[in-house]
mmCIF file of C-alpha atoms in Angstrom:
data_model
loop_
_atom_site.group_PDB
_atom_site.id
_atom_site.type_symbol
_atom_site.label_atom_id
_atom_site.label_comp_id
_atom_site.label_asym_id
_atom_site.label_seq_id
_atom_site.Cartn_x
_atom_site.Cartn_y
_atom_site.Cartn_z
ATOM 1 C CA MET A 18 0.000 0.000 0.000
ATOM 2 C CA GLY A 19 1.249 3.474 -0.872
ATOM 3 C CA ARG A 20 1.736 6.439 1.398
ATOM 4 C CA VAL A 21 -0.563 9.402 2.027
ATOM 5 C CA PHE A 22 1.189 12.721 1.809
ATOM 6 C CA SER A 23 0.239 16.349 1.566
ATOM 7 C CA HIS A 24 1.921 18.884 -0.676
ATOM 8 C CA MET A 25 1.449 22.607 -0.993
ATOM 9 C CA THR A 26 3.615 25.476 -2.173
ATOM 10 C CA MET A 27 3.904 27.889 0.733
ATOM 11 C CA SER A 28 5.205 31.406 1.331
ATOM 12 C CA LEU A 29 7.976 31.831 3.866
ATOM 13 C CA ASP A 30 5.395 33.114 6.349
ATOM 14 C CA GLY A 31 3.142 30.083 5.962
ATOM 15 C CA PHE A 32 0.492 30.962 3.379
ATOM 16 C CA ILE A 33 -0.657 28.932 0.350
ATOM 17 C CA ALA A 34 -2.495 31.876 -1.235
ATOM 18 C CA ASN A 35 -2.945 35.561 -0.619
ATOM 19 C CA PRO A 36 -6.280 36.852 0.780
ATOM 20 C CA GLU A 37 -7.753 37.009 -2.753
ATOM 21 C CA ASP A 38 -6.741 33.371 -3.498
ATOM 22 C CA GLY A 39 -3.791 34.619 -5.575
ATOM 23 C CA ILE A 40 -0.991 32.105 -6.142
ATOM 24 C CA ASP A 41 1.066 33.591 -8.988
ATOM 25 C CA GLU A 42 4.097 34.553 -6.886
ATOM 26 C CA LEU A 43 4.021 31.186 -5.137
ATOM 27 C CA PHE A 44 3.999 29.247 -8.386
ATOM 28 C CA GLU A 45 6.929 31.042 -10.093
ATOM 29 C CA TRP A 46 9.083 27.977 -9.491
ATOM 30 C CA TYR A 47 6.843 25.923 -11.790
ATOM 31 C CA ASP A 48 8.053 28.023 -14.733
ATOM 32 C CA ASP A 49 11.616 28.981 -13.795
ATOM 33 C CA GLY A 50 13.810 26.297 -15.271
ATOM 34 C CA GLU A 51 15.064 24.392 -18.249
ATOM 35 C CA VAL A 52 13.652 20.931 -17.458
ATOM 36 C CA GLU A 53 10.183 20.108 -18.769
ATOM 37 C CA VAL A 54 8.116 17.923 -16.469
ATOM 38 C CA GLU A 55 5.179 16.279 -18.170
ATOM 39 C CA SER A 56 1.755 17.333 -16.972
ATOM 40 C CA ALA A 57 -1.351 15.270 -17.639
ATOM 41 C CA ASN A 58 -3.225 18.494 -18.322
ATOM 42 C CA PRO A 59 -2.213 19.937 -21.736
ATOM 43 C CA ASP A 60 -3.135 23.444 -20.540
ATOM 44 C CA ILE A 61 -0.537 23.330 -17.739
ATOM 45 C CA ARG A 62 3.164 23.559 -18.576
ATOM 46 C CA LEU A 63 5.829 22.756 -15.966
ATOM 47 C CA SER A 64 9.394 23.884 -16.604
ATOM 48 C CA VAL A 65 11.641 23.781 -13.546
ATOM 49 C CA ASP A 66 15.296 23.413 -12.554
ATOM 50 C CA SER A 67 16.788 19.905 -12.445
ATOM 51 C CA ALA A 68 16.570 19.529 -8.644
ATOM 52 C CA SER A 69 12.929 20.640 -8.590
ATOM 53 C CA ALA A 70 12.177 18.337 -11.544
ATOM 54 C CA GLU A 71 13.148 15.279 -9.511
ATOM 55 C CA VAL A 72 10.976 16.452 -6.612
ATOM 56 C CA LEU A 73 8.064 17.277 -8.898
ATOM 57 C CA ARG A 74 8.193 13.905 -10.653
ATOM 58 C CA GLY A 75 7.902 12.204 -7.269
ATOM 59 C CA LEU A 76 5.004 14.435 -6.270
ATOM 60 C CA ILE A 77 2.987 13.795 -9.422
ATOM 61 C CA ASP A 78 3.571 10.045 -9.460
ATOM 62 C CA VAL A 79 0.415 9.287 -7.481
ATOM 63 C CA GLY A 80 -2.550 6.984 -7.837
ATOM 64 C CA ALA A 81 -5.127 9.454 -6.496
ATOM 65 C CA LEU A 82 -5.397 13.062 -5.371
ATOM 66 C CA ILE A 83 -7.605 14.498 -2.619
ATOM 67 C CA SER A 84 -8.867 18.061 -2.903
ATOM 68 C CA GLY A 85 -11.196 20.296 -0.974
ATOM 69 C CA ARG A 86 -14.264 21.751 -2.645
ATOM 70 C CA ARG A 87 -12.939 25.314 -2.532
ATOM 71 C CA LEU A 88 -9.834 24.499 -4.583
ATOM 72 C CA PHE A 89 -11.875 22.289 -6.892
ATOM 73 C CA ASP A 90 -14.254 25.180 -7.579
ATOM 74 C CA LEU A 91 -11.416 27.717 -8.049
ATOM 75 C CA THR A 92 -9.866 25.512 -10.737
ATOM 76 C CA ASP A 93 -13.183 24.351 -12.247
ATOM 77 C CA GLY A 94 -12.070 20.831 -11.419
ATOM 78 C CA TRP A 95 -8.982 21.221 -13.624
ATOM 79 C CA GLY A 96 -11.246 20.396 -16.555
ATOM 80 C CA ASP A 97 -11.389 16.834 -15.136
ATOM 81 C CA GLN A 98 -7.660 16.484 -15.848
ATOM 82 C CA HIS A 99 -5.539 17.371 -12.822
ATOM 83 C CA PRO A 100 -1.847 17.840 -13.739
ATOM 84 C CA VAL A 101 -0.914 14.660 -11.837
ATOM 85 C CA GLY A 102 -3.188 12.663 -14.144
ATOM 86 C CA ALA A 103 -4.773 10.714 -11.302
ATOM 87 C CA PRO A 104 -8.432 10.484 -10.337
ATOM 88 C CA VAL A 105 -9.521 13.191 -7.887
ATOM 89 C CA VAL A 106 -11.524 12.704 -4.683
ATOM 90 C CA VAL A 107 -13.181 15.921 -3.496
ATOM 91 C CA VAL A 108 -14.330 16.436 0.083
ATOM 92 C CA SER A 109 -17.574 18.401 -0.044
ATOM 93 C CA HIS A 110 -20.884 18.644 1.762
ATOM 94 C CA SER A 111 -22.651 18.989 -1.579
ATOM 95 C CA VAL A 112 -22.151 17.687 -5.090
ATOM 96 C CA PRO A 113 -22.254 20.128 -8.011
ATOM 97 C CA GLU A 114 -25.055 19.759 -10.503
ATOM 98 C CA ASN A 115 -24.183 17.414 -13.377
ATOM 99 C CA ALA A 116 -20.930 16.445 -11.629
ATOM 100 C CA ALA A 117 -20.812 12.909 -13.090
ATOM 101 C CA GLU A 118 -21.072 14.273 -16.634
ATOM 102 C CA ARG A 119 -18.744 17.263 -16.177
ATOM 103 C CA TRP A 120 -16.045 15.485 -14.141
ATOM 104 C CA PRO A 121 -16.266 11.703 -14.704
ATOM 105 C CA ARG A 122 -12.805 11.097 -13.145
ATOM 106 C CA THR A 123 -13.817 12.917 -9.952
ATOM 107 C CA THR A 124 -15.621 11.486 -6.948
ATOM 108 C CA PHE A 125 -17.292 13.596 -4.264
ATOM 109 C CA VAL A 126 -17.424 12.401 -0.645
ATOM 110 C CA GLY A 127 -18.674 14.009 2.543
ATOM 111 C CA ASP A 128 -15.731 13.620 4.928
ATOM 112 C CA VAL A 129 -11.956 13.308 5.117
ATOM 113 C CA THR A 130 -11.850 9.734 6.434
ATOM 114 C CA THR A 131 -13.952 8.488 3.529
ATOM 115 C CA ALA A 132 -11.836 10.521 1.099
ATOM 116 C CA VAL A 133 -8.589 8.932 2.297
ATOM 117 C CA GLU A 134 -10.089 5.420 2.309
ATOM 118 C CA LEU A 135 -11.475 5.843 -1.223
ATOM 119 C CA ALA A 136 -8.293 7.470 -2.544
ATOM 120 C CA ARG A 137 -6.199 4.595 -1.123
ATOM 121 C CA GLU A 138 -8.533 2.114 -2.802
ATOM 122 C CA ILE A 139 -8.288 3.966 -6.135
ATOM 123 C CA ALA A 140 -4.492 4.293 -5.841
ATOM 124 C CA GLY A 141 -3.912 0.618 -5.032
ATOM 125 C CA ASP A 142 -0.166 0.360 -4.385
ATOM 126 C CA GLY A 143 0.349 3.971 -5.481
ATOM 127 C CA ASN A 144 0.633 7.023 -3.288
ATOM 128 C CA VAL A 145 -2.138 9.452 -2.438
ATOM 129 C CA THR A 146 -1.551 13.183 -2.240
ATOM 130 C CA ILE A 147 -3.671 15.746 -0.443
ATOM 131 C CA ALA A 148 -3.679 19.116 -2.191
ATOM 132 C CA SER A 149 -5.676 21.218 0.251
ATOM 133 C CA ALA A 150 -4.685 23.034 3.415
ATOM 134 C CA SER A 151 -7.995 22.390 5.166
ATOM 135 C CA ILE A 152 -8.139 18.720 4.216
ATOM 136 C CA THR A 153 -4.478 18.287 5.218
ATOM 137 C CA GLN A 154 -5.206 19.723 8.660
ATOM 138 C CA GLN A 155 -8.210 17.446 9.139
ATOM 139 C CA ALA A 156 -6.266 14.399 7.944
ATOM 140 C CA LEU A 157 -3.373 15.243 10.295
ATOM 141 C CA ASP A 158 -5.854 15.480 13.184
ATOM 142 C CA LEU A 159 -7.171 12.027 12.242
ATOM 143 C CA GLY A 160 -3.685 10.502 11.948
ATOM 144 C CA LEU A 161 -4.150 9.753 8.237
ATOM 145 C CA VAL A 162 -1.068 11.516 6.815
ATOM 146 C CA ASP A 163 2.278 9.724 6.446
ATOM 147 C CA GLU A 164 4.326 12.648 5.146
ATOM 148 C CA VAL A 165 4.027 16.435 4.928
ATOM 149 C CA CYS A 166 5.634 18.063 1.890
ATOM 150 C CA VAL A 167 6.225 21.782 1.484
ATOM 151 C CA SER A 168 7.703 23.702 -1.413
ATOM 152 C CA LEU A 169 8.797 26.827 0.438
ATOM 153 C CA VAL A 170 9.171 29.907 -1.743
ATOM 154 C CA PRO A 171 10.836 33.280 -1.127
ATOM 155 C CA VAL A 172 7.819 35.518 -0.710
ATOM 156 C CA LEU A 173 6.142 37.028 2.350
ATOM 157 C CA PHE A 174 2.386 37.571 2.066
ATOM 158 C CA GLY A 175 1.767 38.881 5.578
ATOM 159 C CA GLU A 176 -1.735 37.451 5.413
ATOM 160 C CA GLY A 177 -3.705 34.952 3.416
ATOM 161 C CA ILE A 178 -4.719 31.314 3.569
ATOM 162 C CA PRO A 179 -2.430 29.366 5.912
ATOM 163 C CA TYR A 180 -1.149 25.883 5.121
ATOM 164 C CA PHE A 181 -1.250 24.950 8.784
ATOM 165 C CA ALA A 182 -3.488 26.154 11.566
ATOM 166 C CA LYS A 183 -4.249 24.936 15.058
ATOM 167 C CA LEU A 184 -4.479 21.163 15.194
ATOM 168 C CA ASP A 185 -7.327 19.844 17.322
ATOM 169 C CA ARG A 186 -5.127 16.987 18.509
ATOM 170 C CA GLY A 187 -2.404 19.345 19.703
ATOM 171 C CA HIS A 188 1.135 19.479 18.443
ATOM 172 C CA LEU A 189 2.453 16.808 16.116
ATOM 173 C CA LEU A 190 6.044 15.618 15.867
ATOM 174 C CA LEU A 191 7.624 15.114 12.474
ATOM 175 C CA GLU A 192 10.861 13.369 11.531
ATOM 176 C CA ASP A 193 13.950 15.212 10.282
ATOM 177 C CA PRO A 194 13.377 16.825 6.888
ATOM 178 C CA ILE A 195 14.558 15.686 3.519
ATOM 179 C CA VAL A 196 15.686 18.924 1.888
ATOM 180 C CA VAL A 197 16.126 19.686 -1.820
ATOM 181 C CA GLN A 198 17.259 23.151 -2.900
ATOM 182 C CA GLY A 199 15.554 24.220 -6.107
ATOM 183 C CA ARG A 200 15.373 27.503 -7.978
ATOM 184 C CA ARG A 201 12.707 29.727 -6.384
ATOM 185 C CA ALA A 202 11.707 26.870 -4.042
ATOM 186 C CA LEU A 203 13.145 24.904 -1.149
ATOM 187 C CA HIS A 204 11.472 21.496 -1.102
ATOM 188 C CA LEU A 205 10.947 19.904 2.316
ATOM 189 C CA ARG A 206 9.544 16.482 3.154
ATOM 190 C CA PHE A 207 8.747 15.473 6.722
ATOM 191 C CA ALA A 208 7.576 11.979 7.660
ATOM 192 C CA VAL A 209 4.965 12.062 10.414
ATOM 193 C CA ARG A 210 6.380 10.496 13.549
ATOM 194 C CA ARG A 211 4.304 7.492 14.632
#
């Protein structure tokens, strides 16, 4: 069985978007290099430095992706073709009208536990990634995350949408980081201490 990890690009002061959901400055590293990394979505081009390319290939080699409804709506469901190319499980209290027709590779579920269970089933032996700050926090509280990944970028927002907030379960210990220095991003991976 694969691992469940979270990944977000984050500002140095801990935000994954500015107050208006802006991400442009955070995502500069996705287009600041000479190495093309294949995206499953033809509308999304990834061109990064060689160190970031290795990290990115590992991050997109997943069997399923979990998203929150807010991100899903902001991206219009990635046109049913997320850049990782895997089926998407969306945590939502409601299902959009005509969802099965508009996004046939997407499944909507009502809670985080069900999302992780379904994503693991879909992924088989592959990994599952969580691409949502809120869902990551809930999954950490439930003990469902094996590894936390952060692509830390050199920008300070001062305010916005935080990657991490107060955990209901209290503090959580992580193992020593695996660190990869990229251009415009420092990639950090922390296994969750069990």
